[in-house]
PDB file of C-alpha atoms in Angstrom:
ATOM      1  CA  MET Z 986      -0.392   2.993   4.788  1.00  0.00           C
ATOM      2  CA  GLY Z 987      -1.902   5.325   7.210  1.00  0.00           C
ATOM      3  CA  TYR Z 988      -4.473   7.588   7.117  1.00  0.00           C
ATOM      4  CA  ARG Z 989      -6.448   7.183   3.369  1.00  0.00           C
ATOM      5  CA  TYR Z 990      -7.932  10.148   1.449  1.00  0.00           C
ATOM      6  CA  ASP Z 991      -9.411   8.351  -0.722  1.00  0.00           C
ATOM      7  CA  PHE Z 992     -11.536   6.179   1.834  1.00  0.00           C
ATOM      8  CA  ASP Z 993     -14.467   9.143   2.965  1.00  0.00           C
ATOM      9  CA  VAL Z 994     -15.088   9.216  -0.529  1.00  0.00           C
ATOM     10  CA  ILE Z 995     -15.611   5.848  -1.166  1.00  0.00           C
ATOM     11  CA  THR Z 996     -17.905   6.347   1.961  1.00  0.00           C
ATOM     12  CA  GLU Z 997     -19.701   8.765   0.322  1.00  0.00           C
ATOM     13  CA  TRP Z 998     -20.606   6.372  -2.351  1.00  0.00           C
ATOM     14  CA  ILE Z 999     -21.593   3.547  -0.386  1.00  0.00           C
ATOM     15  CA  ALA Z1000     -25.118   3.396   1.318  1.00  0.00           C
ATOM     16  CA  PRO Z1001     -25.874   1.489   4.475  1.00  0.00           C
ATOM     17  CA  GLY Z1002     -26.623  -2.157   3.686  1.00  0.00           C
ATOM     18  CA  GLU Z1003     -25.069  -2.282   0.425  1.00  0.00           C
ATOM     19  CA  LYS Z1004     -23.499  -5.890  -0.728  1.00  0.00           C
ATOM     20  CA  VAL Z1005     -19.505  -4.614  -1.773  1.00  0.00           C
ATOM     21  CA  LEU Z1006     -16.613  -6.582  -2.640  1.00  0.00           C
ATOM     22  CA  ASP Z1007     -13.580  -4.656  -2.269  1.00  0.00           C
ATOM     23  CA  LEU Z1008     -10.594  -5.996  -4.455  1.00  0.00           C
ATOM     24  CA  GLY Z1009      -7.122  -5.617  -3.708  1.00  0.00           C
ATOM     25  CA  CYS Z1010      -8.377  -5.200  -0.169  1.00  0.00           C
ATOM     26  CA  GLY Z1011      -4.800  -5.090   1.935  1.00  0.00           C
ATOM     27  CA  ASP Z1012      -5.343  -5.901   5.035  1.00  0.00           C
ATOM     28  CA  GLY Z1013      -9.661  -4.855   5.356  1.00  0.00           C
ATOM     29  CA  SER Z1014      -9.448  -1.167   6.565  1.00  0.00           C
ATOM     30  CA  LEU Z1015     -11.475  -0.180   3.611  1.00  0.00           C
ATOM     31  CA  LEU Z1016     -14.025  -2.998   4.959  1.00  0.00           C
ATOM     32  CA  ARG Z1017     -13.227  -3.028   8.431  1.00  0.00           C
ATOM     33  CA  HIS Z1018     -14.852   1.360   8.352  1.00  0.00           C
ATOM     34  CA  LEU Z1019     -17.284   0.591   5.717  1.00  0.00           C
ATOM     35  CA  MET Z1020     -18.921  -2.284   7.916  1.00  0.00           C
ATOM     36  CA  GLU Z1021     -18.448   0.387  11.367  1.00  0.00           C
ATOM     37  CA  VAL Z1022     -20.199   3.717   9.374  1.00  0.00           C
ATOM     38  CA  ARG Z1023     -22.285   2.150   6.699  1.00  0.00           C
ATOM     39  CA  ASP Z1024     -22.935  -1.521   7.567  1.00  0.00           C
ATOM     40  CA  VAL Z1025     -22.524  -3.107   4.859  1.00  0.00           C
ATOM     41  CA  GLN Z1026     -22.481  -7.652   3.726  1.00  0.00           C
ATOM     42  CA  GLY Z1027     -18.513  -7.034   2.629  1.00  0.00           C
ATOM     43  CA  TYR Z1028     -16.330  -9.553   0.898  1.00  0.00           C
ATOM     44  CA  GLY Z1029     -12.607  -8.836   0.693  1.00  0.00           C
ATOM     45  CA  VAL Z1030     -10.165  -9.802  -2.405  1.00  0.00           C
ATOM     46  CA  GLU Z1031      -6.880 -10.381  -1.848  1.00  0.00           C
ATOM     47  CA  ILE Z1032      -3.728 -12.662  -3.230  1.00  0.00           C
ATOM     48  CA  ASP Z1033      -1.119 -12.503  -1.255  1.00  0.00           C
ATOM     49  CA  PRO Z1034      -0.420 -14.693   2.306  1.00  0.00           C
ATOM     50  CA  ASP Z1035       0.222 -12.611   4.414  1.00  0.00           C
ATOM     51  CA  ASN Z1036      -2.628  -9.597   3.437  1.00  0.00           C
ATOM     52  CA  ILE Z1037      -5.136 -12.744   4.418  1.00  0.00           C
ATOM     53  CA  VAL Z1038      -4.030 -13.489   7.332  1.00  0.00           C
ATOM     54  CA  ALA Z1039      -4.411  -9.664   8.268  1.00  0.00           C
ATOM     55  CA  CYS Z1040      -8.305  -9.206   7.043  1.00  0.00           C
ATOM     56  CA  LEU Z1041      -9.237 -13.123   9.213  1.00  0.00           C
ATOM     57  CA  ALA Z1042      -7.054 -10.804  12.181  1.00  0.00           C
ATOM     58  CA  ASN Z1043      -9.065  -7.705  11.183  1.00  0.00           C
ATOM     59  CA  GLY Z1044     -12.009  -9.669  11.252  1.00  0.00           C
ATOM     60  CA  ILE Z1045     -13.032  -9.329   7.330  1.00  0.00           C
ATOM     61  CA  ASN Z1046     -14.112 -12.010   5.065  1.00  0.00           C
ATOM     62  CA  VAL Z1047     -11.743 -12.470   2.812  1.00  0.00           C
ATOM     63  CA  ILE Z1048     -11.143 -15.119   0.084  1.00  0.00           C
ATOM     64  CA  GLN Z1049      -8.404 -15.603  -2.231  1.00  0.00           C
ATOM     65  CA  VAL Z1050      -9.063 -15.054  -5.711  1.00  0.00           C
ATOM     66  CA  ASP Z1051      -6.212 -14.301  -8.337  1.00  0.00           C
ATOM     67  CA  LEU Z1052      -7.803 -10.925  -9.640  1.00  0.00           C
ATOM     68  CA  GLU Z1053      -5.379 -11.723 -13.681  1.00  0.00           C
ATOM     69  CA  LYS Z1054      -7.800 -14.918 -14.363  1.00  0.00           C
ATOM     70  CA  GLY Z1055     -10.482 -12.856 -12.826  1.00  0.00           C
ATOM     71  CA  LEU Z1056     -14.295 -13.162 -11.267  1.00  0.00           C
ATOM     72  CA  ALA Z1057     -15.754 -15.928 -12.612  1.00  0.00           C
ATOM     73  CA  GLY Z1058     -17.237 -17.262  -9.243  1.00  0.00           C
ATOM     74  CA  PHE Z1059     -18.902 -14.180  -8.206  1.00  0.00           C
ATOM     75  CA  GLU Z1060     -22.941 -13.629 -10.156  1.00  0.00           C
ATOM     76  CA  ASP Z1061     -24.009 -11.184 -12.275  1.00  0.00           C
ATOM     77  CA  GLY Z1062     -25.068  -7.953 -10.637  1.00  0.00           C
ATOM     78  CA  PHE Z1063     -25.064  -9.832  -7.254  1.00  0.00           C
ATOM     79  CA  PHE Z1064     -23.072  -6.586  -5.827  1.00  0.00           C
ATOM     80  CA  ASP Z1065     -24.143  -2.859  -5.357  1.00  0.00           C
ATOM     81  CA  HIS Z1066     -20.770  -1.527  -5.139  1.00  0.00           C
ATOM     82  CA  VAL Z1067     -17.343  -3.451  -6.815  1.00  0.00           C
ATOM     83  CA  ILE Z1068     -14.342  -1.682  -5.390  1.00  0.00           C
ATOM     84  CA  MET Z1069     -10.938  -1.168  -6.555  1.00  0.00           C
ATOM     85  CA  SER Z1070      -8.829   0.754  -4.418  1.00  0.00           C
ATOM     86  CA  LEU Z1071      -5.087   2.076  -5.676  1.00  0.00           C
ATOM     87  CA  SER Z1072      -5.040  -1.180  -7.623  1.00  0.00           C
ATOM     88  CA  LEU Z1073      -5.514  -1.174 -11.235  1.00  0.00           C
ATOM     89  CA  GLN Z1074      -2.338   0.084 -12.086  1.00  0.00           C
ATOM     90  CA  ALA Z1075      -0.971  -3.676 -10.594  1.00  0.00           C
ATOM     91  CA  ILE Z1076      -2.721  -5.573 -12.919  1.00  0.00           C
ATOM     92  CA  HIS Z1077      -1.867  -6.214 -16.339  1.00  0.00           C
ATOM     93  CA  ASN Z1078      -5.559  -7.200 -17.506  1.00  0.00           C
ATOM     94  CA  THR Z1079      -6.763  -4.042 -17.135  1.00  0.00           C
ATOM     95  CA  GLN Z1080      -9.701  -3.587 -19.819  1.00  0.00           C
ATOM     96  CA  GLY Z1081     -11.024  -7.337 -18.642  1.00  0.00           C
ATOM     97  CA  ILE Z1082     -11.488  -6.785 -14.831  1.00  0.00           C
ATOM     98  CA  LEU Z1083     -12.981  -2.756 -15.388  1.00  0.00           C
ATOM     99  CA  ALA Z1084     -15.856  -5.607 -17.652  1.00  0.00           C
ATOM    100  CA  GLU Z1085     -15.499  -8.175 -14.964  1.00  0.00           C
ATOM    101  CA  MET Z1086     -16.795  -5.135 -12.059  1.00  0.00           C
ATOM    102  CA  LEU Z1087     -18.951  -4.203 -13.959  1.00  0.00           C
ATOM    103  CA  ARG Z1088     -20.773  -7.400 -14.746  1.00  0.00           C
ATOM    104  CA  VAL Z1089     -20.826  -8.296 -10.601  1.00  0.00           C
ATOM    105  CA  ALA Z1090     -21.860  -4.939 -10.093  1.00  0.00           C
ATOM    106  CA  ARG Z1091     -24.370  -2.630 -10.407  1.00  0.00           C
ATOM    107  CA  GLU Z1092     -21.266   0.551 -10.038  1.00  0.00           C
ATOM    108  CA  ALA Z1093     -17.983   0.471  -9.034  1.00  0.00           C
ATOM    109  CA  VAL Z1094     -15.669   2.264  -7.454  1.00  0.00           C
ATOM    110  CA  VAL Z1095     -12.372   2.981  -8.671  1.00  0.00           C
ATOM    111  CA  SER Z1096      -9.069   4.353  -7.456  1.00  0.00           C
ATOM    112  CA  PHE Z1097      -5.357   4.585  -8.821  1.00  0.00           C
ATOM    113  CA  PRO Z1098      -2.358   6.956  -8.965  1.00  0.00           C
ATOM    114  CA  ASN Z1099      -1.711  10.509 -11.552  1.00  0.00           C
ATOM    115  CA  PHE Z1100       1.313   9.230 -13.990  1.00  0.00           C
ATOM    116  CA  GLY Z1101       0.309  12.761 -15.624  1.00  0.00           C
ATOM    117  CA  TYR Z1102       0.532  14.331 -11.990  1.00  0.00           C
ATOM    118  CA  TRP Z1103       2.534  17.460 -12.604  1.00  0.00           C
ATOM    119  CA  ARG Z1104       5.352  16.217  -9.781  1.00  0.00           C
ATOM    120  CA  HIS Z1105       6.246  12.983 -11.795  1.00  0.00           C
ATOM    121  CA  ARG Z1106       6.195  14.676 -14.954  1.00  0.00           C
ATOM    122  CA  GLN Z1107       8.546  17.087 -14.100  1.00  0.00           C
ATOM    123  CA  SER Z1108      10.527  13.860 -12.411  1.00  0.00           C
ATOM    124  CA  ILE Z1109      10.202  12.475 -15.749  1.00  0.00           C
ATOM    125  CA  LEU Z1110      11.267  16.183 -17.287  1.00  0.00           C
ATOM    126  CA  ASN Z1111      14.654  15.753 -14.892  1.00  0.00           C
ATOM    127  CA  GLY Z1112      15.387  12.434 -15.717  1.00  0.00           C
ATOM    128  CA  ARG Z1113      14.389   9.873 -12.839  1.00  0.00           C
ATOM    129  CA  MET Z1114      11.328   7.685 -12.679  1.00  0.00           C
ATOM    130  CA  PRO Z1115       9.049   9.922 -10.423  1.00  0.00           C
ATOM    131  CA  VAL Z1116       8.689   8.800  -6.455  1.00  0.00           C
ATOM    132  CA  SER Z1117       6.247  10.252  -3.884  1.00  0.00           C
ATOM    133  CA  GLU Z1118       3.237   9.693  -1.996  1.00  0.00           C
ATOM    134  CA  SER Z1119       1.072   8.014  -4.291  1.00  0.00           C
ATOM    135  CA  LEU Z1120       4.206   6.649  -5.682  1.00  0.00           C
ATOM    136  CA  PRO Z1121       6.001   5.328  -3.029  1.00  0.00           C
ATOM    137  CA  HIS Z1122       7.802   2.633  -5.224  1.00  0.00           C
ATOM    138  CA  GLN Z1123      11.462   2.582  -6.556  1.00  0.00           C
ATOM    139  CA  TRP Z1124      11.174   1.248 -10.521  1.00  0.00           C
ATOM    140  CA  PHE Z1125      13.106  -1.913  -9.832  1.00  0.00           C
ATOM    141  CA  ASN Z1126      10.808  -2.495  -6.453  1.00  0.00           C
ATOM    142  CA  THR Z1127       7.078  -1.097  -7.732  1.00  0.00           C
ATOM    143  CA  PRO Z1128       4.509  -3.472  -8.135  1.00  0.00           C
ATOM    144  CA  ASN Z1129       2.964  -1.392 -10.874  1.00  0.00           C
ATOM    145  CA  VAL Z1130       2.457  -2.942 -14.054  1.00  0.00           C
ATOM    146  CA  ARG Z1131       0.744  -0.446 -15.404  1.00  0.00           C
ATOM    147  CA  PHE Z1132       1.299   3.069 -15.838  1.00  0.00           C
ATOM    148  CA  PHE Z1133      -1.414   6.194 -17.153  1.00  0.00           C
ATOM    149  CA  THR Z1134      -2.743   8.999 -16.723  1.00  0.00           C
ATOM    150  CA  ILE Z1135      -6.816   9.924 -15.666  1.00  0.00           C
ATOM    151  CA  ALA Z1136      -6.800  11.601 -19.506  1.00  0.00           C
ATOM    152  CA  ASP Z1137      -5.554   7.668 -20.179  1.00  0.00           C
ATOM    153  CA  PHE Z1138      -8.346   6.374 -18.282  1.00  0.00           C
ATOM    154  CA  GLU Z1139     -11.193   7.875 -19.356  1.00  0.00           C
ATOM    155  CA  ALA Z1140      -9.908   6.850 -22.869  1.00  0.00           C
ATOM    156  CA  VAL Z1141     -10.178   3.664 -21.860  1.00  0.00           C
ATOM    157  CA  CYS Z1142     -13.210   3.996 -20.129  1.00  0.00           C
ATOM    158  CA  GLU Z1143     -14.964   5.212 -23.900  1.00  0.00           C
ATOM    159  CA  LEU Z1144     -13.210   2.620 -25.579  1.00  0.00           C
ATOM    160  CA  ASN Z1145     -15.440  -0.302 -23.150  1.00  0.00           C
ATOM    161  CA  GLY Z1146     -18.610   1.665 -22.450  1.00  0.00           C
ATOM    162  CA  ILE Z1147     -18.426   2.198 -19.453  1.00  0.00           C
ATOM    163  CA  ALA Z1148     -20.008   5.401 -18.165  1.00  0.00           C
ATOM    164  CA  VAL Z1149     -17.431   8.106 -16.071  1.00  0.00           C
ATOM    165  CA  ARG Z1150     -20.660   9.083 -13.174  1.00  0.00           C
ATOM    166  CA  GLU Z1151     -17.873  10.718 -10.631  1.00  0.00           C
ATOM    167  CA  ARG Z1152     -14.763  12.065 -10.280  1.00  0.00           C
ATOM    168  CA  LEU Z1153     -13.646  13.463  -7.366  1.00  0.00           C
ATOM    169  CA  ALA Z1154      -8.886  14.486  -7.440  1.00  0.00           C
ATOM    170  CA  PHE Z1155      -6.620  14.988  -5.370  1.00  0.00           C
ATOM    171  CA  ASP Z1156      -3.436  17.386  -5.144  1.00  0.00           C
ATOM    172  CA  GLU Z1157      -1.913  14.110  -2.069  1.00  0.00           C
ATOM    173  CA  GLY Z1158      -5.122  14.780  -0.091  1.00  0.00           C
ATOM    174  CA  ARG Z1159      -6.693  17.972  -1.605  1.00  0.00           C
ATOM    175  CA  LEU Z1160      -9.828  18.798  -4.005  1.00  0.00           C
ATOM    176  CA  VAL Z1161      -8.826  19.732  -6.643  1.00  0.00           C
ATOM    177  CA  HIS Z1162     -10.575  21.355  -9.328  1.00  0.00           C
ATOM    178  CA  ASP Z1163      -8.836  22.787 -12.741  1.00  0.00           C
ATOM    179  CA  GLU Z1164      -6.955  20.397 -14.497  1.00  0.00           C
ATOM    180  CA  PRO Z1165      -6.873  17.231 -12.627  1.00  0.00           C
ATOM    181  CA  ASN Z1166      -4.507  15.260 -15.125  1.00  0.00           C
ATOM    182  CA  PHE Z1167      -1.940  18.318 -14.736  1.00  0.00           C
ATOM    183  CA  LEU Z1168      -2.855  19.382 -10.980  1.00  0.00           C
ATOM    184  CA  ALA Z1169      -4.179  15.539  -8.981  1.00  0.00           C
ATOM    185  CA  SER Z1170      -1.611  12.628  -8.178  1.00  0.00           C
ATOM    186  CA  VAL Z1171      -4.638  10.483  -7.447  1.00  0.00           C
ATOM    187  CA  ALA Z1172      -8.336  10.170  -8.653  1.00  0.00           C
ATOM    188  CA  VAL Z1173     -11.319   8.228  -7.265  1.00  0.00           C
ATOM    189  CA  TYR Z1174     -13.802   7.596  -9.701  1.00  0.00           C
ATOM    190  CA  ARG Z1175     -18.033   5.643  -9.393  1.00  0.00           C
ATOM    191  CA  LEU Z1176     -18.548   4.254 -12.881  1.00  0.00           C
ATOM    192  CA  GLY Z1177     -21.854   2.769 -14.314  1.00  0.00           C
ATOM    193  CA  ARG Z1178     -22.373   0.184 -17.517  1.00  0.00           C
ATOM    194  CA  GLN Z1179     -23.066   3.008 -20.830  1.00  0.00           C
ATOM    195  CA  GLY Z1180     -26.993   3.169 -21.991  1.00  0.00           C
TER     196      GLY Z1180
ATOM    197  CA  MET N 529      -9.100 -23.179   2.757  1.00  0.00           C
ATOM    198  CA  SER N 530      -7.339 -25.843   0.751  1.00  0.00           C
ATOM    199  CA  PHE N 531      -4.137 -26.755   0.308  1.00  0.00           C
ATOM    200  CA  SER N 532      -3.072 -26.230  -4.049  1.00  0.00           C
ATOM    201  CA  THR N 533      -2.026 -30.075  -4.299  1.00  0.00           C
ATOM    202  CA  ASP N 534      -5.038 -31.683  -2.676  1.00  0.00           C
ATOM    203  CA  TRP N 535      -6.889 -33.687  -4.494  1.00  0.00           C
ATOM    204  CA  ARG N 536      -8.457 -35.472  -1.816  1.00  0.00           C
ATOM    205  CA  PHE N 537     -10.844 -32.086  -0.701  1.00  0.00           C
ATOM    206  CA  SER N 538      -9.474 -30.357  -4.510  1.00  0.00           C
ATOM    207  CA  PRO N 539      -9.250 -26.296  -4.469  1.00  0.00           C
ATOM    208  CA  ALA N 540     -12.076 -26.180  -7.268  1.00  0.00           C
ATOM    209  CA  ARG N 541     -14.194 -28.195  -4.581  1.00  0.00           C
ATOM    210  CA  SER N 542     -13.777 -25.244  -1.682  1.00  0.00           C
ATOM    211  CA  ARG N 543     -14.402 -22.679  -4.204  1.00  0.00           C
ATOM    212  CA  GLU N 544     -17.705 -23.929  -5.183  1.00  0.00           C
ATOM    213  CA  ILE N 545     -19.201 -23.764  -1.309  1.00  0.00           C
ATOM    214  CA  VAL N 546     -17.042 -20.054  -0.358  1.00  0.00           C
ATOM    215  CA  TYR N 547     -19.742 -19.192  -3.564  1.00  0.00           C
ATOM    216  CA  ALA N 548     -22.444 -20.746  -2.944  1.00  0.00           C
ATOM    217  CA  LEU N 549     -21.736 -19.118   0.962  1.00  0.00           C
ATOM    218  CA  LEU N 550     -21.136 -15.539   0.549  1.00  0.00           C
ATOM    219  CA  HIS N 551     -24.566 -16.102  -2.879  1.00  0.00           C
ATOM    220  CA  ASN N 552     -26.167 -16.346   0.333  1.00  0.00           C
ATOM    221  CA  ARG N 553     -24.791 -13.172   2.210  1.00  0.00           C
ATOM    222  CA  ARG N 554     -23.467 -15.955   4.731  1.00  0.00           C
ATOM    223  CA  ASN N 555     -19.739 -14.589   6.261  1.00  0.00           C
ATOM    224  CA  VAL N 556     -17.198 -16.746   4.754  1.00  0.00           C
ATOM    225  CA  SER N 557     -13.210 -16.114   3.662  1.00  0.00           C
ATOM    226  CA  TYR N 558     -11.212 -18.383   2.201  1.00  0.00           C
ATOM    227  CA  ALA N 559      -7.277 -19.528   1.816  1.00  0.00           C
ATOM    228  CA  GLU N 560      -5.868 -21.455  -1.197  1.00  0.00           C
ATOM    229  CA  ILE N 561      -2.504 -22.876   0.498  1.00  0.00           C
ATOM    230  CA  ASP N 562       0.235 -23.315  -1.105  1.00  0.00           C
ATOM    231  CA  SER N 563       1.886 -26.763  -0.758  1.00  0.00           C
ATOM    232  CA  PRO N 564       3.808 -29.669  -2.838  1.00  0.00           C
ATOM    233  CA  ALA N 565       2.050 -32.351   0.037  1.00  0.00           C
ATOM    234  CA  GLY N 566      -0.868 -33.007  -0.729  1.00  0.00           C
ATOM    235  CA  HIS N 567      -3.423 -34.141   1.341  1.00  0.00           C
ATOM    236  CA  ASP N 568      -1.445 -34.599   4.439  1.00  0.00           C
ATOM    237  CA  ALA N 569      -0.018 -30.345   4.132  1.00  0.00           C
ATOM    238  CA  PHE N 570      -3.398 -30.625   6.879  1.00  0.00           C
ATOM    239  CA  LEU N 571      -0.889 -32.302   9.034  1.00  0.00           C
ATOM    240  CA  LEU N 572       2.920 -30.500   8.079  1.00  0.00           C
ATOM    241  CA  ASP N 573       3.683 -26.603   9.894  1.00  0.00           C
ATOM    242  CA  GLU N 574       2.779 -24.787   7.162  1.00  0.00           C
ATOM    243  CA  THR N 575       3.816 -20.912   8.192  1.00  0.00           C
ATOM    244  CA  HIS N 576       0.914 -19.244   6.262  1.00  0.00           C
ATOM    245  CA  TYR N 577      -1.832 -22.296   7.212  1.00  0.00           C
ATOM    246  CA  HIS N 578      -0.990 -22.273  10.821  1.00  0.00           C
ATOM    247  CA  ALA N 579      -0.893 -18.060  10.840  1.00  0.00           C
ATOM    248  CA  VAL N 580      -4.462 -18.263   8.742  1.00  0.00           C
ATOM    249  CA  LEU N 581      -5.802 -21.046  11.058  1.00  0.00           C
ATOM    250  CA  ARG N 582      -4.362 -19.054  13.912  1.00  0.00           C
ATOM    251  CA  SER N 583      -6.098 -15.558  12.837  1.00  0.00           C
ATOM    252  CA  TYR N 584      -9.327 -16.744  12.258  1.00  0.00           C
ATOM    253  CA  PHE N 585      -9.898 -18.926  15.756  1.00  0.00           C
ATOM    254  CA  ASP N 586      -8.790 -15.823  17.431  1.00  0.00           C
ATOM    255  CA  ARG N 587     -11.386 -13.399  15.950  1.00  0.00           C
ATOM    256  CA  ILE N 588     -13.993 -15.975  17.396  1.00  0.00           C
ATOM    257  CA  GLU N 589     -16.241 -15.373  20.647  1.00  0.00           C
ATOM    258  CA  VAL N 590     -17.235 -17.295  22.654  1.00  0.00           C
TER     259      VAL N 590
END
């Protein structure tokens, strides 16, 4: 996927030397970047064998875990940050994994494609499932299993006692200030526990 | 690294070691190789197993 603009936002939220867990870490590029510029003690989680091999080649700690089964082996509050970059929509157990993230870390960073983006709505209005930079697959080969908007995500956070500490929204790389649920293709959140 | 059907050194025991190392801030990686061959899987020419070992060994600095 080349350059990922959510990497810069995520990097801003990580302090030097933190313990970081990256769920669905792909080939480990984000952790590699955070190790280089933030000197983090990083661990990736992956299920795909090819991605595990890519992480090892990248010099990243990677642990094979099925996220649908939660994070049972990880201790409460061990990590400073747990990250899930553009993977939440590919997991069935949405509420379970959000709860697990805020159990193992003080703060969670989550980014996802916004199905409510105006180009996606336009596509549905024209009678076809959206395919875009943020939703690059066809309906018949997409790894995505949950289809939700920025408004949907914030409602589920409210329902589960999750505090939204910060949200940044992007239209294919450009920062969006107004009407993010309509104008943004991707949102990046910093989340904590309420209270 | 463990093999899914190995009951001599089971994946569950390997995972205990992985999490113990991780929680002591050690560098650790873990792959669970899907294989029907049980403990002897380590003797076989399994693609994923060999790819994982190769990329791990290639990163060792001498």
